[in-house]
Every structure is written in C-alpha cells, then in structure tokens.
Coordinates of C-alpha atoms in Angstrom, one line a residue:
Chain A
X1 CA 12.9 -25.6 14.2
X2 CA 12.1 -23.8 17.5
X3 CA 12.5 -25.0 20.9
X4 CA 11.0 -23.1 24.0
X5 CA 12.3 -23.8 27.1
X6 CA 12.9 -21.8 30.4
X7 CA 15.2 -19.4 28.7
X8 CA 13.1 -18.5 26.1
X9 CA 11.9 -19.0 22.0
X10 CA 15.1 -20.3 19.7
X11 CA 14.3 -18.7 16.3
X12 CA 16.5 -19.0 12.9
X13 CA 17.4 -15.7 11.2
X14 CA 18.8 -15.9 7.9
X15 CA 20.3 -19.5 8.9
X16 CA 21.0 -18.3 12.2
X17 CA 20.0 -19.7 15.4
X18 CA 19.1 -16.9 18.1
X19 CA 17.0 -17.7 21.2
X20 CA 14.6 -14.7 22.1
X21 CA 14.6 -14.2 26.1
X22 CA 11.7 -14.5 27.6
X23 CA 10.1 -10.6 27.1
X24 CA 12.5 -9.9 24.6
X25 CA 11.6 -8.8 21.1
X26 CA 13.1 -10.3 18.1
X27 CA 14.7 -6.9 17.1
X28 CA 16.6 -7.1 21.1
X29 CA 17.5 -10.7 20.5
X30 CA 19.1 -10.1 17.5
X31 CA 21.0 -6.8 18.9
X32 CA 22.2 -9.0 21.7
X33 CA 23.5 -11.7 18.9
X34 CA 24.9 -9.1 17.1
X35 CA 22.9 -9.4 14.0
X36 CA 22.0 -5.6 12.6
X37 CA 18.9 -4.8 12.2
X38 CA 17.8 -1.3 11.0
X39 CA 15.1 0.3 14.0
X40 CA 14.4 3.4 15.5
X41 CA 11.1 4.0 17.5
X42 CA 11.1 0.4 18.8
X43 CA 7.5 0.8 19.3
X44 CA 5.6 -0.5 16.5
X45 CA 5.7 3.2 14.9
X46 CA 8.7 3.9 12.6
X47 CA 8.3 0.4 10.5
X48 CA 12.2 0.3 10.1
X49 CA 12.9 -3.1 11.7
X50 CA 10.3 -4.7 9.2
X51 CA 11.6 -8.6 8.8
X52 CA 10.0 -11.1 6.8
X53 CA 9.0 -14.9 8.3
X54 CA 9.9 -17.8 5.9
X55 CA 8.4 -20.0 7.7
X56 CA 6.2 -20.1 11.3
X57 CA 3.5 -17.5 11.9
X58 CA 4.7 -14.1 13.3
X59 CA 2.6 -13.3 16.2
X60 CA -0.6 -10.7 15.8
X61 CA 0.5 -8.1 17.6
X62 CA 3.3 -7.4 15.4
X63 CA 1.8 -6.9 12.2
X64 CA -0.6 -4.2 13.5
X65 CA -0.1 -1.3 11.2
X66 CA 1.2 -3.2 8.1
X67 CA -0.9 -3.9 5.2
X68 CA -2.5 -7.1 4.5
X69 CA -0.6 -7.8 1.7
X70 CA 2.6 -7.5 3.5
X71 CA 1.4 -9.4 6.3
X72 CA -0.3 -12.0 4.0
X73 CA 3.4 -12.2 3.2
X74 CA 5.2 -12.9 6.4
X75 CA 6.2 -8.8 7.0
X76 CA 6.2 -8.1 10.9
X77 CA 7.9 -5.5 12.8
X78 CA 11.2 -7.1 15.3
X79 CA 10.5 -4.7 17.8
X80 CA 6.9 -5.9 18.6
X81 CA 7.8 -9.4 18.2
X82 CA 7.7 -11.8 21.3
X83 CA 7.7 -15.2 19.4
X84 CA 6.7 -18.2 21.2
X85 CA 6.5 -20.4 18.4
X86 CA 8.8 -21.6 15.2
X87 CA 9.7 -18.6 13.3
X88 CA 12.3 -18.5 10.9
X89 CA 13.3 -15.5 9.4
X90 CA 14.4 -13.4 6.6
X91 CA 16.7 -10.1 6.6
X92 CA 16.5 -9.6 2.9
X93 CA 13.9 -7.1 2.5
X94 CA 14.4 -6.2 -1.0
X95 CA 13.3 -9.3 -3.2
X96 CA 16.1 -10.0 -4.9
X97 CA 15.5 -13.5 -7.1
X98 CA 16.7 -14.0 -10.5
X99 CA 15.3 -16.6 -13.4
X100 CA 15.4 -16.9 -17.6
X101 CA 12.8 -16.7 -19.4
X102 CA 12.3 -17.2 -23.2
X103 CA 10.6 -15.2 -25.3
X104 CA 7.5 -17.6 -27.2
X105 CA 5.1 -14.9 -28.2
X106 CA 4.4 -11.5 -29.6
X107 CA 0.6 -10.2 -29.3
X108 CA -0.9 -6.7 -30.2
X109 CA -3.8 -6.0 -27.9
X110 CA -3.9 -2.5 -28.3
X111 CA -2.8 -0.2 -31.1
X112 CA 0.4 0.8 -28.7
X113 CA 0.1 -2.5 -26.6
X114 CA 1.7 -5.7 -26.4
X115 CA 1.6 -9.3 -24.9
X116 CA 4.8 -10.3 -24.4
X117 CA 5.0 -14.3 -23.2
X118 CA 8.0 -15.5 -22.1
X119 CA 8.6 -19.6 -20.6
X120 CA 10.1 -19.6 -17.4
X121 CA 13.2 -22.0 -17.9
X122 CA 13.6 -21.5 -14.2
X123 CA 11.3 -19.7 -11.8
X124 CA 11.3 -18.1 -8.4
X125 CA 7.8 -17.7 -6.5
X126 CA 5.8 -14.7 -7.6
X127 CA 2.4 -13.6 -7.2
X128 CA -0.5 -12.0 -9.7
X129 CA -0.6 -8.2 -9.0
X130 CA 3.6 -7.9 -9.1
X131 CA 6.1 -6.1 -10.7
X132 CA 9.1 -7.9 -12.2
X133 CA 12.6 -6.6 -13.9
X134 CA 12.8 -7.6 -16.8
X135 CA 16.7 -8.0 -17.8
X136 CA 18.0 -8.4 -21.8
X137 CA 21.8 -9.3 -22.6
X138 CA 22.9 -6.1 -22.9
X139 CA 22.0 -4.9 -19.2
X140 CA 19.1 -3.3 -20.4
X141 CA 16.3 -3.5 -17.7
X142 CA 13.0 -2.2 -17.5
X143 CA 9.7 -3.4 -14.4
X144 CA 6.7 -4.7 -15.9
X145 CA 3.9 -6.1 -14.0
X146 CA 3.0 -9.7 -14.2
X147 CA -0.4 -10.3 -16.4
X148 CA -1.2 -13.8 -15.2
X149 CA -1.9 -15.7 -12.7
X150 CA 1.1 -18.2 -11.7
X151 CA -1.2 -20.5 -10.0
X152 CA -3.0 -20.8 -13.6
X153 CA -0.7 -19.6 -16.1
X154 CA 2.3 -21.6 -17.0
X155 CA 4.1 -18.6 -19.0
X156 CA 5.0 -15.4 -17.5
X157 CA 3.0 -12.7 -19.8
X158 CA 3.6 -9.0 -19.2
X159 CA 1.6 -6.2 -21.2
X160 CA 4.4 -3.8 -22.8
X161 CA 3.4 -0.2 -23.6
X162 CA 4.8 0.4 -26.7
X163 CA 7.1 4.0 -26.9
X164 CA 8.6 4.1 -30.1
X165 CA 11.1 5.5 -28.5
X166 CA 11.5 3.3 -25.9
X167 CA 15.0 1.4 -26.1
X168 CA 13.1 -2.0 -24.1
X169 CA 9.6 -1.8 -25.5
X170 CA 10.3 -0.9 -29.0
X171 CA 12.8 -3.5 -29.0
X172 CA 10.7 -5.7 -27.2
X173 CA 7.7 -5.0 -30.2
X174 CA 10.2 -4.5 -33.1
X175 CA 13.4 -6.6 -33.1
X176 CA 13.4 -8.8 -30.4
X177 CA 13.5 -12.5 -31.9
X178 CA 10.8 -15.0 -30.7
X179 CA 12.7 -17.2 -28.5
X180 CA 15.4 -15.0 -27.1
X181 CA 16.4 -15.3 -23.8
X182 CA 16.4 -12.7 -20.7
X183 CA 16.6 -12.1 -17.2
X184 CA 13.7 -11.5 -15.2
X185 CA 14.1 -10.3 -11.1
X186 CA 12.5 -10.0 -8.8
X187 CA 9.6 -9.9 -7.6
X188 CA 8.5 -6.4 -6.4
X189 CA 4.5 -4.4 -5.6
X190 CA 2.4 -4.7 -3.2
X191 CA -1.0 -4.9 -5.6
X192 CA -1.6 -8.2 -4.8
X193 CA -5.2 -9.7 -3.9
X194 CA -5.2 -10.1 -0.1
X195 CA -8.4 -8.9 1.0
X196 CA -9.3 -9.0 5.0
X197 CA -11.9 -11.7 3.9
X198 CA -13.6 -12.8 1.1
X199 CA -16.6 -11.1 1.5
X200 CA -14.5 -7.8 1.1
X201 CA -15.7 -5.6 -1.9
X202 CA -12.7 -5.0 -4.5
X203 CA -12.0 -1.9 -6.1
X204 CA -9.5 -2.6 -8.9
X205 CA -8.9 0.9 -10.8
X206 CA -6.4 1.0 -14.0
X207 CA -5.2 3.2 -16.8
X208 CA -2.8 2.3 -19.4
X209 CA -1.2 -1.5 -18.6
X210 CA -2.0 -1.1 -15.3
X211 CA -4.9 -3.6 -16.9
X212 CA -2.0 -6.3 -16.3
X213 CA -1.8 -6.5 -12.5
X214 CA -5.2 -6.1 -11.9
X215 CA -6.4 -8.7 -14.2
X216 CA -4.1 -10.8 -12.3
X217 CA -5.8 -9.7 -9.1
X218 CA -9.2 -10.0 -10.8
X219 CA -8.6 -13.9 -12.1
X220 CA -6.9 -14.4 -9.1
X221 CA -10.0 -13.6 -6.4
X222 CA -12.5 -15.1 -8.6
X223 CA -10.4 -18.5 -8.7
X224 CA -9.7 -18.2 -4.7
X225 CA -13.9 -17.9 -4.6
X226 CA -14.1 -14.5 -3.3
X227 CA -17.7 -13.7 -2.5
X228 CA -17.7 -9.7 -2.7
X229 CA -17.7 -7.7 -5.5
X230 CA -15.5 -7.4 -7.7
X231 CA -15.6 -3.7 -9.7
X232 CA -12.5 -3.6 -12.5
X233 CA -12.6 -0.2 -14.0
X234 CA -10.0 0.8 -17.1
X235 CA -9.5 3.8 -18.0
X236 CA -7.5 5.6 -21.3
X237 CA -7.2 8.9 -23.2
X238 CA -9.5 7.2 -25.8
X239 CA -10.8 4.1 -26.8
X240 CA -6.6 3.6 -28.9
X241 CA -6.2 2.5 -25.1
X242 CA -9.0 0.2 -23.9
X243 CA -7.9 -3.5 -24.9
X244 CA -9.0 -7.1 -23.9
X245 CA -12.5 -6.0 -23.4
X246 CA -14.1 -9.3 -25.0
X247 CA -12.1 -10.7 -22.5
X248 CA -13.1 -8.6 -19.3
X249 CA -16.7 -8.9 -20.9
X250 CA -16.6 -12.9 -21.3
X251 CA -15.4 -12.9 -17.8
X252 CA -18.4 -10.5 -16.2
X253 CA -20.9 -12.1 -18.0
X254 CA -20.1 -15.7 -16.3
X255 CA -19.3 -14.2 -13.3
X256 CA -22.2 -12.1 -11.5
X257 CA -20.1 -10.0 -8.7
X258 CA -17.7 -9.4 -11.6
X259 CA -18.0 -6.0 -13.0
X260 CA -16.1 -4.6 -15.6
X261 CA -16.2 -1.0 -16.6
X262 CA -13.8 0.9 -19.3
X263 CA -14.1 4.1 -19.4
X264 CA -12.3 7.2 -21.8
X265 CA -11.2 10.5 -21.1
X266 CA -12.1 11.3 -24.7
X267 CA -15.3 10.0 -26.4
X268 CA -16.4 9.5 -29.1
X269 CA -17.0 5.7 -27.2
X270 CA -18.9 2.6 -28.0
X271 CA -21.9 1.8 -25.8
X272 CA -21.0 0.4 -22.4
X273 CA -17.9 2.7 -22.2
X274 CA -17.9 5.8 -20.3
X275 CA -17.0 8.9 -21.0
X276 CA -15.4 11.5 -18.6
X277 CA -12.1 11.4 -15.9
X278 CA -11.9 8.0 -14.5
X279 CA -12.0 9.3 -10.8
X280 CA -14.8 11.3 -11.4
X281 CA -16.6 8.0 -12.7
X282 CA -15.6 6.4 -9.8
X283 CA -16.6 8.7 -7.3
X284 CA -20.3 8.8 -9.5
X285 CA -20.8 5.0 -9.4
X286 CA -19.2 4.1 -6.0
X287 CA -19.1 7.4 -3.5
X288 CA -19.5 4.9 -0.4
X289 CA -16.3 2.7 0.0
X290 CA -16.1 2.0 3.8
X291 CA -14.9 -1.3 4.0
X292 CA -13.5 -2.0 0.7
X293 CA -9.9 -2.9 -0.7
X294 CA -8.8 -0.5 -3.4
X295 CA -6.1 -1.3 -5.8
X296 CA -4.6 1.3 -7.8
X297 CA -2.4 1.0 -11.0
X298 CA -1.1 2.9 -13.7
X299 CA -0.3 6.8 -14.7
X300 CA 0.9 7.9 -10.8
X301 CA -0.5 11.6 -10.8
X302 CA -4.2 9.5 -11.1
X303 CA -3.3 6.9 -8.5
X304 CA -2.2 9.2 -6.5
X305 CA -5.6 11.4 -7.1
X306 CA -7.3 8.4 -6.8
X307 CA -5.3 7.2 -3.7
X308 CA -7.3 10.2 -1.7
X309 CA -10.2 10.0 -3.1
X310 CA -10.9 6.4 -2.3
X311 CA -9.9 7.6 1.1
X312 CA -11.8 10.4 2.0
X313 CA -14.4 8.0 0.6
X314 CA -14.5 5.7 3.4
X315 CA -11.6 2.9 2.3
X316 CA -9.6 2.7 5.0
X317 CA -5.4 3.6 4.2
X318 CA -4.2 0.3 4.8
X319 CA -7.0 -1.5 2.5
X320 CA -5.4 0.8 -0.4
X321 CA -3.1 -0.5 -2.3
X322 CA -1.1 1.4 -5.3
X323 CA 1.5 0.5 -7.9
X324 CA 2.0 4.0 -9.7
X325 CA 4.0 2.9 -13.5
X326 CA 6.7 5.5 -14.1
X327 CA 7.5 5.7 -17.8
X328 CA 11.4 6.1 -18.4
X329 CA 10.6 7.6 -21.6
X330 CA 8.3 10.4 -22.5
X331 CA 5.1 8.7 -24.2
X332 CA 4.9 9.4 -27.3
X333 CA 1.3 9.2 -26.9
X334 CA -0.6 9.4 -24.2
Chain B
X1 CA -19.1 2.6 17.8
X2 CA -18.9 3.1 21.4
X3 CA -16.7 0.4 23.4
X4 CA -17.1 -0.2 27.6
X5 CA -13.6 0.5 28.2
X6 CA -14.3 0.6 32.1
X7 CA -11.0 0.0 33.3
X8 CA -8.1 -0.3 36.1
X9 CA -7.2 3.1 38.1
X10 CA -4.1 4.2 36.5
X11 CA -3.6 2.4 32.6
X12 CA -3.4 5.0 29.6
X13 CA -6.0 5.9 27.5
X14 CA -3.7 3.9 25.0
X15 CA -4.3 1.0 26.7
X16 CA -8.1 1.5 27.5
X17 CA -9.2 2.1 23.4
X18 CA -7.0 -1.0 22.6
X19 CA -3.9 0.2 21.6
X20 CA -2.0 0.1 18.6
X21 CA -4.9 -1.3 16.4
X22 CA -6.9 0.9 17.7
X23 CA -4.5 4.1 17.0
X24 CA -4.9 2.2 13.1
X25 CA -8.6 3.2 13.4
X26 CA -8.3 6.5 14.9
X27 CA -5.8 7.6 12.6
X28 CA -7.8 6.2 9.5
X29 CA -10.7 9.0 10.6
X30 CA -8.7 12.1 12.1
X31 CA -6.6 11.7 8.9
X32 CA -9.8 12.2 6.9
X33 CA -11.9 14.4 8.9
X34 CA -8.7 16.7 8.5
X35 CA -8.2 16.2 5.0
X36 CA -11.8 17.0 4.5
X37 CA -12.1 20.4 6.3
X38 CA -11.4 23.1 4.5
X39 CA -9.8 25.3 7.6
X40 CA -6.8 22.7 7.0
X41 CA -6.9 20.8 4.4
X42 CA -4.6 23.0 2.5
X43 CA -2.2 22.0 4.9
X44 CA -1.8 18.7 3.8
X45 CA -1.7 18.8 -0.2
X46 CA 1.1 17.3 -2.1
X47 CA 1.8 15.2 1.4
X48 CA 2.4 11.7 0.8
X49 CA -0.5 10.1 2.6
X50 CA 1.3 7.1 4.4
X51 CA 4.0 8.5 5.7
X52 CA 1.8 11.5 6.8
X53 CA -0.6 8.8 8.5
X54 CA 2.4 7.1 10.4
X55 CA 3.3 10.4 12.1
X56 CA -0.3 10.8 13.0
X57 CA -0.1 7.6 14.3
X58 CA 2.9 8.5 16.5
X59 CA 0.9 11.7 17.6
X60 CA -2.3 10.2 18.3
X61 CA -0.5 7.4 20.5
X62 CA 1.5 10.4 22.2
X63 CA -1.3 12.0 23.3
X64 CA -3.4 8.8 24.7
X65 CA -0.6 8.1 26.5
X66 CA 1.0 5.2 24.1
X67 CA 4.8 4.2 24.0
X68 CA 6.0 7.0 21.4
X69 CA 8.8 8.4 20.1
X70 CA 7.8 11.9 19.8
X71 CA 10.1 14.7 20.7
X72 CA 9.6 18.4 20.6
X73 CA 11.8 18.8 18.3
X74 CA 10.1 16.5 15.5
X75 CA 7.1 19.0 15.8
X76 CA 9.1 21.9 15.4
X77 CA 10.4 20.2 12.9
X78 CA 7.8 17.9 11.1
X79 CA 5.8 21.9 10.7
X80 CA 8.0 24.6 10.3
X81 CA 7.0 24.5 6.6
X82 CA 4.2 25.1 7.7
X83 CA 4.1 28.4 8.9
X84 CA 4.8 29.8 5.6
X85 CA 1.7 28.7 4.9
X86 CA -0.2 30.3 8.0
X87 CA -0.5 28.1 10.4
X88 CA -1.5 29.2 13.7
X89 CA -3.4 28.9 16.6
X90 CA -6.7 28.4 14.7
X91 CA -5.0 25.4 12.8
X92 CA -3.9 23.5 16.0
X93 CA -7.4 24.5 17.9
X94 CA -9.1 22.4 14.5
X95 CA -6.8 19.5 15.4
X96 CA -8.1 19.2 19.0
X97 CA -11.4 19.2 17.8
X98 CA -11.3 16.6 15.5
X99 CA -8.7 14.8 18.3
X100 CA -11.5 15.3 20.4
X101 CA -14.3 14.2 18.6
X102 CA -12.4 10.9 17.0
X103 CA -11.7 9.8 20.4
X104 CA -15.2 10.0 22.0
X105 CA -16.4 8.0 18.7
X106 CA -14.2 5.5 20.0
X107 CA -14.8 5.3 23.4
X108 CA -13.2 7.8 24.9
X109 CA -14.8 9.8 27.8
X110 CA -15.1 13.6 28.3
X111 CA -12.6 13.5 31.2
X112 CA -9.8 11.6 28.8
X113 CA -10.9 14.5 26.1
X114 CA -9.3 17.3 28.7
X115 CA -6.4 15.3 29.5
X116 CA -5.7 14.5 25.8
X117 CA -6.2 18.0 24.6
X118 CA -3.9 19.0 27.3
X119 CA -1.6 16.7 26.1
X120 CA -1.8 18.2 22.4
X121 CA -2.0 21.9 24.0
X122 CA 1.6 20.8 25.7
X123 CA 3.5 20.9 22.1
X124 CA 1.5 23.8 20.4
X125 CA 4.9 25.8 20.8
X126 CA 6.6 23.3 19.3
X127 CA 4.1 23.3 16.6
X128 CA 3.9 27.0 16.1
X129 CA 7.9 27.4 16.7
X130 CA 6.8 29.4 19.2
X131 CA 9.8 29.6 22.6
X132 CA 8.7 27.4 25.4
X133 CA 6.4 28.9 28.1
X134 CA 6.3 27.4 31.7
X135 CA 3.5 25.2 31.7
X136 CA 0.8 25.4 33.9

C-alpha cells in the first residue's frame, strides 16, 4: 500500500495515509500531517518516537540501538526512518488486545505451584516468553507469563505461584471453578526467543515461575532448529521450588545442545542439583558469555544481579533480555 | 578489532567508526570497562543499566562528533549526585582513559584520541559543577 514517486514514500499510519518527502523521516512526515508523535533527541538517541510496523520492513538504520526482540517485532525509531518501501504503521505502543479464556485445568507442579490451562474462546497474537493480564469478573487482574508455546500449544497455560494470601492465586488454586471464564490482555515482555542467529548461544536463567517464559523460549528455539546452545538454569530457596524436572530432563536428554540445570539456594539436594546462589553457579559454569543472548526471569533483585553480571561477563546489553516478576503480595514463602 | 577507516578530509569520527552501530559497540565496552574498575565503579551502583547505557551513548556520539543532543546542562545535571559521592577530577581523568582506549580498539587513531579527549575535557565543568572557564 505504498506508492513512491517523485514526491516521495506514501506510508499508512494507524489507517492513515502520509507520504514521507523525499529526506524526510517518518517522525517529520507525521509532524507535517499533524499526527503526534512523542520525540525528543531526533537522532536515534532518546528512543521516544519508537513506532511499531504492521506490515512492510522498517529500514536498517532505524532499528540500530533497539533490541532484537523489539526489532524482530516491527519496533523502529520515526526519527531515523526514511522509508522507501510499503510500511504501514502502528501508534499503539502499549499492547492493548483483549480475549476469553476458559478455565479447563488445575495442576500442582510444585508444592506452592500451579498449571493453570485456560481455552482461548478467542485469541489475539502472542508469543512464548510473554506476559499476559489475566482479568476475572470482578476486576481483579493480576500478569502471568505464558508457559507454552502458541505455535504448539492450543491452550494458554500459565504457572501460578501460589500465596495463600494472594486474592488471584489463591482463588485461582482454591475456589475458582473448572470452566470459568476470564479476561486475558495483552500481550506484554520482551523475553521472547529472537537470537541474532541461530547459532547464538542461549542463556535462559529463572527462579520461581520464571520457569514459564523460559520454557516457552526453550521449546520454542529447539522447534525453530536453533543450532547453539541452549543452557536452562532454575533456581529456588530449596528443592519445595524446583518443578517439571522430568520434563526439562526428558527434553535434554533428546536434545544434545539442550542443557538443563536446577539448582537450590538451600541443599540438602538430589544429585544433578546444585547447591549455592544461582549467579554464583552461573558465573562458575559459564564466566565467558561474549556473544550470547541472556534471558532473565523471576525474583527482580536476582535478575537485576544477574543483569550485570552477564554483562561485565562479555553478553552484550542489548542481547540481555529481563522480565523481573513483582509479587503484589508478600510471599508467604519464599 | 582494528577497522581501515581511511577516510575523506573533513567527516567526524562518528562517521569514520560507523556510526550509530558502532556507538552500540563502543558503549557495550566503555560501559563495562567502567563498571569493572574499581576507581568508578562505585559510581554507577543501583543505576539502571539501560537507561545509563543510552546516555553513554549520547556522550560517546557527542564526543566523536555524532548528531547529539547533549547540553551542558544535562551533565551538570545527569552528575550532580554525584559529587556527594566524590567525584572529581580523578573520576573524569578514568573516563578519558577508558574513552581513549575503547576508541583505538575500534579504529580510532591517536590524533582522533586528542581531539576526543578534548571534546570530553570541554564539559568537565559541567561535570564537576564547576563555573565555566574560557577555553583554550
């Protein structure tokens, strides 16, 4: 839906038509049309005038500086943007998509952990490694992180920490009935696989359900025939906190770059589990991670800790990748 | 990793390392070499590391001569916290070493060096909230 011609590149923005002078920017074509966008530096710097193609490729130079993931996902900045091909694009940076789910199942996989599976009765596009808000009746909401993979999962299963105080999750393990219907929005994170090839190595480090996303990621590079390695370390107080290991076992043992690693703050642990902080196990194991693409879920002071330490260990910023889980509650246990 | 960046008479520094993807590398290691010597690395605890990294960006892309949008005022600014914490002259001497030595990794030669850490000597007042001296 683009036409070039002597006057320049006609682009759509948010149904709009706007042609984009020759050597103007998307962000001065749009000021000229009168559609606001939100900018600053206007060079590339600030990241304020971040827009989102829906369809057409933004060009190169104006993704330099953004994260794979986001510009895996159409993210480039206006005011570097010279288009000179289709491009059709979206203001709405917050992702704002609503669907109902049904609640089908009700799992324990840890002794404060649950599957919760819902059936989409309708859907909006998602990916493994996101966040989602999940909505009941009431108003209630609470994020959770997607557990699948939607390209091979047809129900939407999230990992609930169970606080018993906790007005979603207790509900959620206690009360709610099996086929009750919520709201789920969305969807939000940026811990989703997009390595710069897939020879890339893959760091995927969790505590807590922070397992969820990063299974996701996991299933999802291994079905997408990623060729690095990839290391899946989960951490918890004790082993209360490690769950699906079978599964993350079955999956290592068919898969030889696959490596999965729990590990406990606490012992006493069964063999195979290690013992000690989880970033200090990291930084044993893998000291050397020049070239690798970290992601980081779970308890925020250790995703932060872990944020610079994968850093100052040779992973570049932009290959690091971090959804910290904030509890609304206190835990009740930790 | 050295790069030929023999160039035209007259384009930045900026432009001769590659520009903006290549202020994405430099930052990646002055951003660490500072985080991992310990004459500064106090300085940068409890800092949110992205946000801290796209102001080094805009710095490092100031001083090779980049399009920027730093004033004086954003560095008196950005480290007036700072000074409660001792910073001083030593602190912003350690920054144009590491400036230094980042850029000749990348391709930089000696005579850019000068002009750069001329360039970064220009807003050590602003840094240090010191008044403004005549240049020169």
């Amino acid at each position: 839906m683009s036409v070039e011609d002597a006057k320049g590149t006609s682009i759509v923005v948010d149904d709009r038509r706007i042609v984009v002078r020759t050597g103007e920017s998307v962000l001065d074509a749009c000021e000229r049309s009168g559609v606001e966008i939100q900018s600053s530096c206007r060079a590339g710097l600030c990241h304020l005038c971040r827009v989102r193609a829906i369809a057409g490729v933004p060009p190169p130079e104006s993704q330099i500086g953004l994260d794979h993931a986001d510009a895996a996902e159409g993210w480039f900045l206006a005011c570097r943007a010279r288009p000179s091909g289709a491009l059709s694009v979206t203001l709405d940076g917050a992702a704002g998509a609503r669907a109902r789910v049904r609640l089908v199942e009700r799992v324990w996989l840890a002794k404060s952990v649950i599957r919760a599976r819902f059936e989409w009765l309708d859907t909006f596009p998602h990916r493994a490694g996101q966040f989602v808000e999940l909505v009941r009746s009431d108003g209630l909401s609470r994020s959770y992180s997607i557990a699948g993979v939607p390209a091979l999962d047809p129900y939407l299963d999230l990992h609930v920490r169970i606080f018993e105080k906790g007005a979603m999750s207790a509900w959620l393990a206690h009360e709610a009935e099996i086929t009750t219907e919520l709201e789920v929005r969305g969807p939000g994170g940026k811990c989703v696989y997009a390595p710069a090839s897939l020879d890339q190595p893959l760091l995927l480090a969790a505590t807590g359900t922070g397992l969820a996303p990063l299974i996701g990621v996991a299933r999802e590079a291994l079905a997408a025939g990623h060729r690095g390695r990839i290391v899946l370390f989960h951490g918890g107080l004790d082993e209360n906190a490690l769950y699906l290991q079978d599964v993350l076992r079955n999956l290592a043992a068919t898969h030889a770059h696959f490596i999965y690693q729990p590990g406990v703050l606490r012992g006493p642990a069964a063999a195979g589990v290690e013992i000690g902080p989880l970033a200090e196990v990291i930084d044993r194991r893998f000291p050397d991670l020049e070239g690798w693409r970290v992601h980081l879920c779970g308890a925020p002071e250790l995703v932060e800790l872990l944020r610079r330490q994968c850093y100052l260990s040779g992973a570049a910023l932009r290959d690091i990748v971090a959804d910290p889980f904030v509890a609304r509650v206190q835990p009740t246990m930790r | 990793m050295k790069t030929d960046i023999s160039a035209p008479q007259g384009s930045t520094l900026y432009q001769r390392l590659g520009g903006a993807a290549a202020m994405e590398k430099a930052v990646d290691r002055f951003y660490r070499r500072m985080l991992k010597d310990p004459r500064v690395a106090r300085f940068f605890e409890g800092v949110d590391m992205q946000q801290q990294a796209a102001k080094q960006r805009g710095f490092l892309t100031m001083v090779t001569g980049g399009p920027h949008a730093y004033t004086g005022k954003d560095m008196r600014d950005g480290h007036a916290h700072l000074l409660a914490k001792g910073l001083d002259d030593s602190h912003v001497d350690v920054v144009i070493e590491h400036l230094g030595a980042i850029l000749l990794e990348l391709g930089a030669s000696p005579a850019d060096i000068t002009q750069v850490a001329e360039l970064a000597n220009s807003v050590r007042d602003d840094v240090l909230s010191r008044p403004k001296r005549a240049s020169g």
